[in-house]
């Protein structure tokens, strides 16, 4: 397991490289050019700036998260080919600084969705929260209208400047089915996988978060069966997944340790975090510890360990603790605690395995 830490860049992150350097066992940054829109080429010049920053602290840039996929590609529009060409160019450019894994997702319109970014927990910390009934009962068009009229920020990701765009996209997706989305994904992969393969890069899709349809939009990377179908789309060694225990774990039917045992050689990148799921389908992101959530993180790490996992891992979202002011889910403290928890488990399994051998 090669430990990494997500960093949003000098102007976008409250966490500094100096701080990350002091977390035990972190060898690389999970990075992106966060000012680039989906579909834009990532210029080598901008990539080199991140490289210089990382070099100062001895971090590698092996894992990119994410080069986002333009909506026209997900929609299967004729304009997609130009965006796919740009995507290929970005693959070639990140390869020049040694990238080995590109995490991406194929979720229409919204990436991860939550109803509250700072939900107070019993111990006074706050965390990302999803209220299922609230999302299920929401008519997104109505929400756009309401938000436009009072300019209030009603949902994470629904900033006023994005609304016109969201309304247009929701319309464009009205007739796109899950099967269409699978087809568009396959088309995209057929074009980009050979380029990734040629540059020694693995494309690792991130599952949908949450792993079900929201606002009537199709979502396809949601379960063990879906991952199986996805992996069957190509035999390329460049074709893999980012196994996110928290995203898939929001559906209690997803047995994460079982999925790791089954797919471990197709998981170049592991996102490890816990989530507590309530009977009504709500969920909250807890500490990484098994006892605090619904995903058995100790068994997740065991599943990686017993399969000799040599891929990259990162702690995922953390709670906001000790009064930290940070990006939602991306503070220093709880993610650093998460790393120590993951190492603690890993080291114990390692010791146990060595003792068994001798
Ligand atoms: C949330 C992340 C996601 C993830 C993308 C991958 O914090 O896990 O935004 O980066 O879905 O493409």
PDB file of C-alpha atoms and ligand atoms in Angstrom, residues 6 8 65-68 103-107 111-112 114 128 204-207 209 242 244 247 271 273 314 316-317 328-330, ligand 1:
ATOM      1  CA  UNK A   6      -5.082  14.724  -1.804  1.00  0.00           C
ATOM      2  CA  UNK A   8      -5.893  21.029  -3.962  1.00  0.00           C
ATOM      3  CA  UNK A  65      -7.574  13.008  -9.374  1.00  0.00           C
ATOM      4  CA  UNK A  66      -9.383  13.882 -11.497  1.00  0.00           C
ATOM      5  CA  UNK A  67      -9.152  14.711 -15.155  1.00  0.00           C
ATOM      6  CA  UNK A  68     -12.849  15.362 -15.500  1.00  0.00           C
ATOM      7  CA  UNK A 103      -8.857   8.831 -11.427  1.00  0.00           C
ATOM      8  CA  UNK A 104     -11.998  10.000 -13.242  1.00  0.00           C
ATOM      9  CA  UNK A 105     -15.729   9.540 -12.945  1.00  0.00           C
ATOM     10  CA  UNK A 106     -18.678   9.220 -15.278  1.00  0.00           C
ATOM     11  CA  UNK A 107     -21.401  10.804 -13.139  1.00  0.00           C
ATOM     12  CA  UNK A 111     -20.010  14.711  -8.739  1.00  0.00           C
ATOM     13  CA  UNK A 112     -20.499  13.717  -5.088  1.00  0.00           C
ATOM     14  CA  UNK A 114     -24.526  15.873  -0.048  1.00  0.00           C
ATOM     15  CA  UNK A 128     -20.588  15.606   5.292  1.00  0.00           C
ATOM     16  CA  UNK A 204      -9.252   4.247 -12.635  1.00  0.00           C
ATOM     17  CA  UNK A 205     -12.938   5.107 -12.609  1.00  0.00           C
ATOM     18  CA  UNK A 206     -14.394   6.415  -9.358  1.00  0.00           C
ATOM     19  CA  UNK A 207     -17.747   4.905  -8.379  1.00  0.00           C
ATOM     20  CA  UNK A 209     -21.354   8.889  -4.961  1.00  0.00           C
ATOM     21  CA  UNK A 242     -10.679   3.567  -7.868  1.00  0.00           C
ATOM     22  CA  UNK A 244     -13.925   4.102  -2.887  1.00  0.00           C
ATOM     23  CA  UNK A 247     -19.018   5.938  -1.969  1.00  0.00           C
ATOM     24  CA  UNK A 271      -9.986   5.541  -1.374  1.00  0.00           C
ATOM     25  CA  UNK A 273     -13.020   6.000   4.452  1.00  0.00           C
ATOM     26  CA  UNK A 314      -5.468   7.686   0.340  1.00  0.00           C
ATOM     27  CA  UNK A 316     -10.738   9.989   2.049  1.00  0.00           C
ATOM     28  CA  UNK A 317     -13.021  12.633   3.470  1.00  0.00           C
ATOM     29  CA  UNK A 328     -15.495  20.346   3.326  1.00  0.00           C
ATOM     30  CA  UNK A 329     -14.151  16.853   3.968  1.00  0.00           C
ATOM     31  CA  UNK A 330     -10.570  17.838   3.239  1.00  0.00           C
TER      32      UNK A 330
HETATM   33  C1  LIG B   1     -14.856  13.665  -3.437  1.00  0.00           C
HETATM   34  C2  LIG B   1     -14.127  12.828  -4.367  1.00  0.00           C
HETATM   35  C3  LIG B   1     -14.699  12.922  -5.743  1.00  0.00           C
HETATM   36  C4  LIG B   1     -13.741  12.290  -6.707  1.00  0.00           C
HETATM   37  C5  LIG B   1     -14.223  12.230  -8.097  1.00  0.00           C
HETATM   38  C6  LIG B   1     -13.328  11.354  -8.908  1.00  0.00           C
HETATM   39  O1  LIG B   1     -14.310  14.145  -2.520  1.00  0.00           O
HETATM   40  O2  LIG B   1     -13.982  11.535  -3.929  1.00  0.00           O
HETATM   41  O3  LIG B   1     -14.859  14.256  -6.081  1.00  0.00           O
HETATM   42  O4  LIG B   1     -12.560  13.010  -6.719  1.00  0.00           O
HETATM   43  O5  LIG B   1     -15.506  11.780  -8.185  1.00  0.00           O
HETATM   44  O6  LIG B   1     -13.455  11.640 -10.238  1.00  0.00           O
END
